[in-house]
Amino acid sequence: MTSVKEFRVDEPATADGLGRGRFVFTDAYSVFDWGRMPDAIPKKGASLCTMGAFNFELLEAAGVPTHYRGVADSNEIVPLDEASAPPTEMAIDLTQVPDLPYQGPHAGYDYDAFHAAGGENYLVPLEVVFRNRVPVGSSLRRRAEPADFGLDDLADGEWPDEPVDLSEPVVEFSTKYEQQDRYLARAEADAVAGAADIDALESLAREVNRVVTERAEAAGFVHEDGKIECLYVDGELRVADVVGTFDENRFSYDGRGISKEVVRQWYKANDPDWVAAVKAAKESVAGRETDDWRELCDPDPDPLPPAVVDAVSELYAAGTNAYTDREWFDVPGIESALDAVDAP
């Protein structure tokens, strides 16, 4: 179980080969790495499964290897266009995911043990992040200056209170299995990747970004940023997890955000004590023997109001309809859905 989707194993992966399994997408959601939040967003699971399958099939058509095998429909695994309804189950190839031991605040995580167990068949313990734009909520604004990306023409060299387009996509590497994500310098990312080649990971991320960006533009979206995860098997990288959804990536439509960022911003505006407590808990584990900051966080998050749940639900569904150019869900159009989210 992840925070938002269940993980089912039909045939386990071994040191010598891939297994087979499924993602079962739920209507749960997660923000700020909290895990499952106290309520659910109807249609979210089916929206993400549909959009993820659509993107995997675009990638396969472009020659990008993935772990995707199809979607479940009436107990069969079929291509997305043969599904009779928005799917909630995605069939995938499985790789090994070894344990990543935590050795305390000074020694950190034991990636040598992870790779010794993974051998030539493992999930690369990195998230490869690509950015085409720097939105107001992007973490990049806290970690870098505009001049680092050739944006010397910005006033006073400061990030403005509006999105900034990058002349070329930026690729970064972040940890995946640590309790708190860390952005890594390239040399450390190379070590964390193990046998997987860091240049090949970057090239694969850029190709995925190209495919998703082109589809987004065709559907009237702006693709701002996103990430991929990859499995490594016998020298080959394949795109894993889920790609190009409103949870993994950030999109905008007609200048308005359409992604999980909508929910993040609601919590920042309406439950700031919890957001501050999460930040403080993450900072407080530095120097401790435990790396689980959640047990130090008090209070728990508030649930979303019903009107917000309904609006976000329709936004996910309407966005999926628009992106895939198919009316999977009986909901208002995307502009109406955005207006509902913006309503007080």
mmCIF file of C-alpha atoms in Angstrom:
data_model
loop_
_atom_site.group_PDB
_atom_site.id
_atom_site.type_symbol
_atom_site.label_atom_id
_atom_site.label_comp_id
_atom_site.label_asym_id
_atom_site.label_seq_id
_atom_site.Cartn_x
_atom_site.Cartn_y
_atom_site.Cartn_z
ATOM 1 C CA MET A 1 0.000 0.000 0.000
ATOM 2 C CA THR A 2 1.224 3.481 -0.856
ATOM 3 C CA SER A 3 -0.507 6.571 0.458
ATOM 4 C CA VAL A 4 -2.935 6.746 -2.481
ATOM 5 C CA LYS A 5 -2.883 3.424 -4.302
ATOM 6 C CA GLU A 6 -2.831 -0.237 -3.381
ATOM 7 C CA PHE A 7 -0.154 -2.539 -4.703
ATOM 8 C CA ARG A 8 -1.018 -6.115 -5.617
ATOM 9 C CA VAL A 9 1.476 -8.811 -6.503
ATOM 10 C CA ASP A 10 0.435 -11.569 -8.930
ATOM 11 C CA GLU A 11 3.938 -12.939 -9.556
ATOM 12 C CA PRO A 12 6.774 -11.625 -7.362
ATOM 13 C CA ALA A 13 9.953 -10.300 -8.911
ATOM 14 C CA THR A 14 13.128 -12.291 -8.336
ATOM 15 C CA ALA A 15 16.826 -11.615 -8.676
ATOM 16 C CA ASP A 16 16.602 -13.149 -12.164
ATOM 17 C CA GLY A 17 13.455 -11.611 -13.580
ATOM 18 C CA LEU A 18 10.531 -9.243 -13.389
ATOM 19 C CA GLY A 19 7.263 -10.139 -11.721
ATOM 20 C CA ARG A 20 3.734 -8.998 -12.449
ATOM 21 C CA GLY A 21 1.263 -7.021 -10.405
ATOM 22 C CA ARG A 22 -1.245 -4.210 -10.333
ATOM 23 C CA PHE A 23 -1.761 -0.737 -9.011
ATOM 24 C CA VAL A 24 -5.264 -0.236 -7.611
ATOM 25 C CA PHE A 25 -5.965 3.486 -7.551
ATOM 26 C CA THR A 26 -7.985 4.747 -4.589
ATOM 27 C CA ASP A 27 -9.660 8.093 -3.956
ATOM 28 C CA ALA A 28 -7.247 8.843 -1.119
ATOM 29 C CA TYR A 29 -4.887 11.801 -1.365
ATOM 30 C CA SER A 30 -1.680 12.945 0.294
ATOM 31 C CA VAL A 31 -0.027 16.341 0.697
ATOM 32 C CA PHE A 32 3.279 17.395 2.289
ATOM 33 C CA ASP A 33 4.383 13.717 2.448
ATOM 34 C CA TRP A 34 1.843 13.095 5.230
ATOM 35 C CA GLY A 35 0.385 9.904 3.812
ATOM 36 C CA ARG A 36 -3.352 9.281 3.692
ATOM 37 C CA MET A 37 -5.354 12.348 4.618
ATOM 38 C CA PRO A 38 -8.567 12.110 6.689
ATOM 39 C CA ASP A 39 -11.029 12.079 3.779
ATOM 40 C CA ALA A 40 -11.194 11.058 0.110
ATOM 41 C CA ILE A 41 -11.818 12.712 -3.259
ATOM 42 C CA PRO A 42 -14.346 10.814 -5.414
ATOM 43 C CA LYS A 43 -13.276 10.021 -9.001
ATOM 44 C CA LYS A 44 -9.649 10.809 -8.176
ATOM 45 C CA GLY A 45 -8.434 7.216 -8.402
ATOM 46 C CA ALA A 46 -10.121 6.562 -11.744
ATOM 47 C CA SER A 47 -8.890 9.912 -13.074
ATOM 48 C CA LEU A 48 -5.266 9.191 -12.206
ATOM 49 C CA CYS A 49 -5.386 5.624 -13.515
ATOM 50 C CA THR A 50 -6.924 6.786 -16.811
ATOM 51 C CA MET A 51 -4.478 9.637 -17.283
ATOM 52 C CA GLY A 52 -1.495 7.505 -16.265
ATOM 53 C CA ALA A 53 -2.435 4.725 -18.695
ATOM 54 C CA PHE A 54 -2.942 7.271 -21.459
ATOM 55 C CA ASN A 55 0.552 8.657 -20.921
ATOM 56 C CA PHE A 56 2.179 5.238 -20.696
ATOM 57 C CA GLU A 57 0.675 4.347 -24.061
ATOM 58 C CA LEU A 58 1.957 7.627 -25.514
ATOM 59 C CA LEU A 59 5.430 6.774 -24.208
ATOM 60 C CA GLU A 60 5.333 3.240 -25.590
ATOM 61 C CA ALA A 61 4.308 4.647 -28.995
ATOM 62 C CA ALA A 62 7.319 6.980 -28.807
ATOM 63 C CA GLY A 63 9.669 4.071 -28.133
ATOM 64 C CA VAL A 64 10.127 4.736 -24.402
ATOM 65 C CA PRO A 65 10.292 1.461 -22.404
ATOM 66 C CA THR A 66 7.935 1.270 -19.409
ATOM 67 C CA HIS A 67 6.590 -1.251 -16.923
ATOM 68 C CA TYR A 68 2.971 -0.702 -18.084
ATOM 69 C CA ARG A 69 0.946 -3.666 -19.377
ATOM 70 C CA GLY A 70 -2.598 -2.310 -19.701
ATOM 71 C CA VAL A 71 -5.685 -1.624 -17.574
ATOM 72 C CA ALA A 72 -8.177 -4.001 -15.973
ATOM 73 C CA ASP A 73 -11.601 -4.201 -17.598
ATOM 74 C CA SER A 74 -14.069 -7.011 -16.819
ATOM 75 C CA ASN A 75 -11.271 -9.241 -15.494
ATOM 76 C CA GLU A 76 -9.176 -8.732 -18.625
ATOM 77 C CA ILE A 77 -6.075 -6.605 -19.212
ATOM 78 C CA VAL A 78 -6.704 -4.354 -22.201
ATOM 79 C CA PRO A 79 -5.328 -1.180 -23.804
ATOM 80 C CA LEU A 80 -6.961 1.965 -22.473
ATOM 81 C CA ASP A 81 -9.062 2.619 -25.599
ATOM 82 C CA GLU A 82 -10.729 -0.778 -25.116
ATOM 83 C CA ALA A 83 -11.793 -0.032 -21.537
ATOM 84 C CA SER A 84 -15.559 0.240 -21.119
ATOM 85 C CA ALA A 85 -15.321 2.677 -18.187
ATOM 86 C CA PRO A 86 -12.663 4.751 -16.437
ATOM 87 C CA PRO A 87 -10.295 2.099 -15.027
ATOM 88 C CA THR A 88 -9.019 1.956 -11.481
ATOM 89 C CA GLU A 89 -6.527 -0.914 -11.919
ATOM 90 C CA MET A 90 -3.305 -0.812 -13.945
ATOM 91 C CA ALA A 91 -1.301 -3.932 -14.773
ATOM 92 C CA ILE A 92 2.465 -3.540 -14.456
ATOM 93 C CA ASP A 93 5.744 -5.437 -14.468
ATOM 94 C CA LEU A 94 7.362 -5.634 -11.052
ATOM 95 C CA THR A 95 10.948 -5.305 -9.983
ATOM 96 C CA GLN A 96 12.643 -5.829 -6.623
ATOM 97 C CA VAL A 97 12.439 -3.092 -3.986
ATOM 98 C CA PRO A 98 15.031 -3.911 -1.323
ATOM 99 C CA ASP A 99 14.942 -2.462 2.169
ATOM 100 C CA LEU A 100 16.906 0.753 2.669
ATOM 101 C CA PRO A 101 18.390 0.547 6.180
ATOM 102 C CA TYR A 102 18.592 3.729 8.250
ATOM 103 C CA GLN A 103 21.807 3.831 10.285
ATOM 104 C CA GLY A 104 21.161 6.915 12.363
ATOM 105 C CA PRO A 105 21.726 10.648 11.912
ATOM 106 C CA HIS A 106 25.466 10.423 11.283
ATOM 107 C CA ALA A 107 25.725 7.402 8.968
ATOM 108 C CA GLY A 108 22.428 8.038 7.171
ATOM 109 C CA TYR A 109 20.981 5.451 4.792
ATOM 110 C CA ASP A 110 22.822 2.325 3.670
ATOM 111 C CA TYR A 111 22.561 2.391 -0.124
ATOM 112 C CA ASP A 112 25.309 -0.214 -0.431
ATOM 113 C CA ALA A 113 23.026 -2.720 1.306
ATOM 114 C CA PHE A 114 20.121 -1.682 -0.931
ATOM 115 C CA HIS A 115 22.103 -2.313 -4.116
ATOM 116 C CA ALA A 116 23.655 -5.535 -2.862
ATOM 117 C CA ALA A 117 20.139 -6.892 -2.377
ATOM 118 C CA GLY A 118 18.837 -5.476 -5.666
ATOM 119 C CA GLY A 119 21.569 -6.812 -7.935
ATOM 120 C CA GLU A 120 20.627 -6.279 -11.590
ATOM 121 C CA ASN A 121 16.864 -5.985 -11.012
ATOM 122 C CA TYR A 122 15.664 -3.159 -8.753
ATOM 123 C CA LEU A 123 13.687 0.045 -8.532
ATOM 124 C CA VAL A 124 16.126 2.939 -8.740
ATOM 125 C CA PRO A 125 15.848 4.781 -5.391
ATOM 126 C CA LEU A 126 15.611 8.194 -7.042
ATOM 127 C CA GLU A 127 12.941 10.500 -8.356
ATOM 128 C CA VAL A 128 14.100 12.275 -11.508
ATOM 129 C CA VAL A 129 12.436 15.684 -11.590
ATOM 130 C CA PHE A 130 12.052 17.837 -14.692
ATOM 131 C CA ARG A 131 10.989 21.471 -14.744
ATOM 132 C CA ASN A 132 9.799 23.578 -17.670
ATOM 133 C CA ARG A 133 8.505 26.424 -15.552
ATOM 134 C CA VAL A 134 9.071 27.649 -12.007
ATOM 135 C CA PRO A 135 5.624 28.220 -10.462
ATOM 136 C CA VAL A 136 5.166 30.273 -7.318
ATOM 137 C CA GLY A 137 4.937 27.113 -5.187
ATOM 138 C CA SER A 138 8.021 25.407 -6.602
ATOM 139 C CA SER A 139 10.688 24.277 -4.133
ATOM 140 C CA LEU A 140 13.306 25.412 -6.640
ATOM 141 C CA ARG A 141 12.739 28.995 -5.510
ATOM 142 C CA ARG A 142 14.024 28.094 -2.042
ATOM 143 C CA ARG A 143 17.069 26.217 -3.314
ATOM 144 C CA ALA A 144 18.386 28.292 -6.199
ATOM 145 C CA GLU A 145 18.611 31.779 -7.603
ATOM 146 C CA PRO A 146 17.187 32.853 -10.983
ATOM 147 C CA ALA A 147 20.710 33.505 -12.258
ATOM 148 C CA ASP A 148 21.509 29.800 -11.819
ATOM 149 C CA PHE A 149 19.266 29.176 -14.835
ATOM 150 C CA GLY A 150 20.270 32.109 -17.001
ATOM 151 C CA LEU A 151 17.368 34.269 -15.801
ATOM 152 C CA ASP A 152 19.526 37.346 -15.369
ATOM 153 C CA ASP A 153 16.850 39.708 -16.668
ATOM 154 C CA LEU A 154 14.562 39.287 -13.638
ATOM 155 C CA ALA A 155 14.287 42.423 -11.529
ATOM 156 C CA ASP A 156 16.813 42.520 -8.675
ATOM 157 C CA GLY A 157 17.699 38.906 -9.384
ATOM 158 C CA GLU A 158 14.721 37.767 -7.281
ATOM 159 C CA TRP A 159 11.962 35.308 -8.101
ATOM 160 C CA PRO A 160 8.801 37.245 -9.026
ATOM 161 C CA ASP A 161 5.311 36.558 -7.649
ATOM 162 C CA GLU A 162 4.325 34.829 -10.871
ATOM 163 C CA PRO A 163 5.415 31.735 -12.814
ATOM 164 C CA VAL A 164 8.711 31.938 -14.699
ATOM 165 C CA ASP A 165 9.319 29.959 -17.897
ATOM 166 C CA LEU A 166 12.710 28.293 -18.336
ATOM 167 C CA SER A 167 14.459 28.493 -21.689
ATOM 168 C CA GLU A 168 15.509 24.829 -21.330
ATOM 169 C CA PRO A 169 14.089 22.126 -19.046
ATOM 170 C CA VAL A 170 15.974 21.601 -15.791
ATOM 171 C CA VAL A 171 16.507 18.043 -14.511
ATOM 172 C CA GLU A 172 17.140 17.314 -10.828
ATOM 173 C CA PHE A 173 17.503 14.190 -8.703
ATOM 174 C CA SER A 174 15.742 13.550 -5.408
ATOM 175 C CA THR A 175 15.767 10.622 -2.972
ATOM 176 C CA LYS A 176 12.764 8.300 -3.067
ATOM 177 C CA TYR A 177 12.836 6.024 -0.023
ATOM 178 C CA GLU A 178 14.173 8.325 2.668
ATOM 179 C CA GLN A 179 11.623 9.644 5.158
ATOM 180 C CA GLN A 180 12.231 13.161 3.855
ATOM 181 C CA ASP A 181 13.016 13.819 0.214
ATOM 182 C CA ARG A 182 16.442 15.348 -0.416
ATOM 183 C CA TYR A 183 17.600 16.955 -3.641
ATOM 184 C CA LEU A 184 21.022 15.606 -4.521
ATOM 185 C CA ALA A 185 24.090 16.891 -6.292
ATOM 186 C CA ARG A 186 24.786 14.871 -9.408
ATOM 187 C CA ALA A 187 27.691 12.913 -7.898
ATOM 188 C CA GLU A 188 25.605 11.751 -4.924
ATOM 189 C CA ALA A 189 22.663 10.939 -7.204
ATOM 190 C CA ASP A 190 25.020 8.807 -9.308
ATOM 191 C CA ALA A 191 26.055 6.843 -6.224
ATOM 192 C CA VAL A 192 22.451 6.418 -5.056
ATOM 193 C CA ALA A 193 21.421 5.157 -8.524
ATOM 194 C CA GLY A 194 23.767 2.164 -8.252
ATOM 195 C CA ALA A 195 24.281 0.318 -11.537
ATOM 196 C CA ALA A 196 21.775 2.575 -13.305
ATOM 197 C CA ASP A 197 23.536 5.232 -15.380
ATOM 198 C CA ILE A 198 22.805 8.784 -14.239
ATOM 199 C CA ASP A 199 23.127 10.220 -17.763
ATOM 200 C CA ALA A 200 20.664 7.640 -19.075
ATOM 201 C CA LEU A 201 18.220 8.530 -16.296
ATOM 202 C CA GLU A 202 18.433 12.177 -17.258
ATOM 203 C CA SER A 203 17.947 11.420 -20.963
ATOM 204 C CA LEU A 204 14.935 9.259 -20.201
ATOM 205 C CA ALA A 205 13.396 11.998 -18.049
ATOM 206 C CA ARG A 206 13.877 14.563 -20.816
ATOM 207 C CA GLU A 207 12.169 12.295 -23.340
ATOM 208 C CA VAL A 208 9.231 11.676 -21.008
ATOM 209 C CA ASN A 209 8.996 15.409 -20.428
ATOM 210 C CA ARG A 210 8.939 16.028 -24.180
ATOM 211 C CA VAL A 211 6.130 13.539 -24.794
ATOM 212 C CA VAL A 212 3.959 14.792 -21.914
ATOM 213 C CA THR A 213 4.608 18.447 -22.760
ATOM 214 C CA GLU A 214 3.576 17.952 -26.379
ATOM 215 C CA ARG A 215 0.382 16.180 -25.358
ATOM 216 C CA ALA A 216 -0.395 18.857 -22.791
ATOM 217 C CA GLU A 217 0.000 21.607 -25.360
ATOM 218 C CA ALA A 218 -2.292 19.778 -27.789
ATOM 219 C CA ALA A 219 -4.961 19.616 -25.074
ATOM 220 C CA GLY A 220 -4.605 23.271 -24.057
ATOM 221 C CA PHE A 221 -2.509 22.711 -20.932
ATOM 222 C CA VAL A 222 0.864 24.050 -19.878
ATOM 223 C CA HIS A 223 3.084 21.304 -18.449
ATOM 224 C CA GLU A 224 5.091 22.988 -15.706
ATOM 225 C CA ASP A 225 7.012 20.200 -13.990
ATOM 226 C CA GLY A 226 6.920 16.532 -13.088
ATOM 227 C CA LYS A 227 8.967 13.457 -12.285
ATOM 228 C CA ILE A 228 9.665 9.891 -13.249
ATOM 229 C CA GLU A 229 10.710 6.797 -11.357
ATOM 230 C CA CYS A 230 12.553 3.973 -13.089
ATOM 231 C CA LEU A 231 13.285 0.310 -12.741
ATOM 232 C CA TYR A 232 16.613 -1.145 -13.780
ATOM 233 C CA VAL A 233 16.717 -4.673 -15.159
ATOM 234 C CA ASP A 234 19.712 -6.309 -16.835
ATOM 235 C CA GLY A 235 21.171 -3.012 -17.980
ATOM 236 C CA GLU A 236 17.892 -1.462 -19.210
ATOM 237 C CA LEU A 237 15.954 1.407 -17.681
ATOM 238 C CA ARG A 238 12.153 1.418 -17.842
ATOM 239 C CA VAL A 239 9.794 4.126 -16.681
ATOM 240 C CA ALA A 240 7.889 2.900 -13.619
ATOM 241 C CA ASP A 241 5.252 4.018 -11.111
ATOM 242 C CA VAL A 242 2.784 6.406 -12.836
ATOM 243 C CA VAL A 243 3.556 9.218 -15.273
ATOM 244 C CA GLY A 244 2.069 12.585 -16.124
ATOM 245 C CA THR A 245 -0.961 12.758 -13.825
ATOM 246 C CA PHE A 246 -2.291 15.632 -11.751
ATOM 247 C CA ASP A 247 -0.575 14.115 -8.692
ATOM 248 C CA GLU A 248 2.860 13.455 -10.208
ATOM 249 C CA ASN A 249 3.043 16.561 -12.410
ATOM 250 C CA ARG A 250 2.029 20.175 -12.293
ATOM 251 C CA PHE A 251 -0.170 21.524 -15.100
ATOM 252 C CA SER A 252 -1.999 24.773 -15.677
ATOM 253 C CA TYR A 253 -4.927 25.619 -17.917
ATOM 254 C CA ASP A 254 -5.668 29.175 -19.018
ATOM 255 C CA GLY A 255 -3.252 30.458 -16.392
ATOM 256 C CA ARG A 256 -4.825 28.495 -13.518
ATOM 257 C CA GLY A 257 -3.240 25.533 -11.768
ATOM 258 C CA ILE A 258 -4.744 22.090 -12.199
ATOM 259 C CA SER A 259 -2.912 19.574 -10.040
ATOM 260 C CA LYS A 260 -2.620 18.446 -6.434
ATOM 261 C CA GLU A 261 -1.171 21.907 -5.797
ATOM 262 C CA VAL A 262 -4.780 23.124 -5.474
ATOM 263 C CA VAL A 263 -5.152 20.993 -2.326
ATOM 264 C CA ARG A 264 -1.753 22.006 -0.958
ATOM 265 C CA GLN A 265 -2.705 25.666 -1.264
ATOM 266 C CA TRP A 266 -6.037 25.051 0.509
ATOM 267 C CA TYR A 267 -4.197 23.616 3.497
ATOM 268 C CA LYS A 268 -1.715 26.473 3.545
ATOM 269 C CA ALA A 269 -4.585 28.967 3.615
ATOM 270 C CA ASN A 270 -7.050 27.119 5.868
ATOM 271 C CA ASP A 271 -5.054 24.793 8.139
ATOM 272 C CA PRO A 272 -1.785 26.720 8.628
ATOM 273 C CA ASP A 273 -1.156 25.314 12.116
ATOM 274 C CA TRP A 274 -0.963 21.780 10.731
ATOM 275 C CA VAL A 275 1.237 22.875 7.799
ATOM 276 C CA ALA A 276 3.581 24.603 10.260
ATOM 277 C CA ALA A 277 3.597 21.519 12.508
ATOM 278 C CA VAL A 278 4.586 19.312 9.567
ATOM 279 C CA LYS A 279 7.458 21.634 8.733
ATOM 280 C CA ALA A 280 8.621 21.731 12.348
ATOM 281 C CA ALA A 281 8.413 17.941 12.706
ATOM 282 C CA LYS A 282 10.488 17.398 9.581
ATOM 283 C CA GLU A 283 13.130 19.781 10.890
ATOM 284 C CA SER A 284 13.101 18.230 14.363
ATOM 285 C CA VAL A 285 14.285 14.767 13.276
ATOM 286 C CA ALA A 286 17.685 16.171 12.333
ATOM 287 C CA GLY A 287 20.220 14.615 14.700
ATOM 288 C CA ARG A 288 17.793 12.009 16.063
ATOM 289 C CA GLU A 289 18.032 8.256 15.851
ATOM 290 C CA THR A 290 14.575 8.091 14.255
ATOM 291 C CA ASP A 291 13.865 9.318 10.745
ATOM 292 C CA ASP A 292 10.061 9.172 11.141
ATOM 293 C CA TRP A 293 8.987 12.777 11.584
ATOM 294 C CA ARG A 294 5.251 11.965 11.522
ATOM 295 C CA GLU A 295 5.290 10.559 15.055
ATOM 296 C CA LEU A 296 6.512 13.960 16.229
ATOM 297 C CA CYS A 297 3.784 15.917 14.439
ATOM 298 C CA ASP A 298 0.831 17.273 16.386
ATOM 299 C CA PRO A 299 -1.948 18.040 15.403
ATOM 300 C CA ASP A 300 -3.432 15.931 12.626
ATOM 301 C CA PRO A 301 -4.770 17.633 9.480
ATOM 302 C CA ASP A 302 -8.348 18.846 9.179
ATOM 303 C CA PRO A 303 -10.561 17.209 6.544
ATOM 304 C CA LEU A 304 -11.506 19.212 3.477
ATOM 305 C CA PRO A 305 -14.971 20.836 3.513
ATOM 306 C CA PRO A 306 -17.523 18.922 1.379
ATOM 307 C CA ALA A 307 -17.756 21.744 -1.163
ATOM 308 C CA VAL A 308 -13.982 21.659 -1.667
ATOM 309 C CA VAL A 309 -14.006 17.864 -2.033
ATOM 310 C CA ASP A 310 -16.706 18.120 -4.705
ATOM 311 C CA ALA A 311 -14.878 20.878 -6.588
ATOM 312 C CA VAL A 312 -11.518 19.070 -6.554
ATOM 313 C CA SER A 313 -13.215 15.824 -7.606
ATOM 314 C CA GLU A 314 -14.719 17.500 -10.669
ATOM 315 C CA LEU A 315 -11.393 19.181 -11.432
ATOM 316 C CA TYR A 316 -9.554 15.846 -11.566
ATOM 317 C CA ALA A 317 -12.285 14.306 -13.745
ATOM 318 C CA ALA A 318 -12.719 17.275 -16.093
ATOM 319 C CA GLY A 319 -8.961 17.611 -16.458
ATOM 320 C CA THR A 320 -8.663 13.949 -17.394
ATOM 321 C CA ASN A 321 -11.439 14.311 -19.984
ATOM 322 C CA ALA A 322 -9.666 17.278 -21.548
ATOM 323 C CA TYR A 323 -6.171 15.774 -21.470
ATOM 324 C CA THR A 324 -7.211 12.455 -23.021
ATOM 325 C CA ASP A 325 -9.767 14.022 -25.399
ATOM 326 C CA ARG A 326 -12.436 11.544 -24.288
ATOM 327 C CA GLU A 327 -15.488 12.020 -22.072
ATOM 328 C CA TRP A 328 -14.688 9.403 -19.451
ATOM 329 C CA PHE A 329 -16.592 11.271 -16.734
ATOM 330 C CA ASP A 330 -19.964 13.000 -16.771
ATOM 331 C CA VAL A 331 -18.799 16.307 -15.306
ATOM 332 C CA PRO A 332 -18.789 19.963 -16.377
ATOM 333 C CA GLY A 333 -16.005 21.191 -18.634
ATOM 334 C CA ILE A 334 -12.623 22.071 -17.294
ATOM 335 C CA GLU A 335 -13.254 25.833 -17.198
ATOM 336 C CA SER A 336 -16.381 25.305 -15.065
ATOM 337 C CA ALA A 337 -14.426 22.976 -12.798
ATOM 338 C CA LEU A 338 -11.692 25.570 -12.347
ATOM 339 C CA ASP A 339 -14.285 28.244 -11.561
ATOM 340 C CA ALA A 340 -15.747 25.979 -8.867
ATOM 341 C CA VAL A 341 -12.311 25.479 -7.280
ATOM 342 C CA ASP A 342 -11.691 29.239 -7.322
ATOM 343 C CA ALA A 343 -15.058 30.006 -5.705
ATOM 344 C CA PRO A 344 -14.854 31.141 -2.055
#
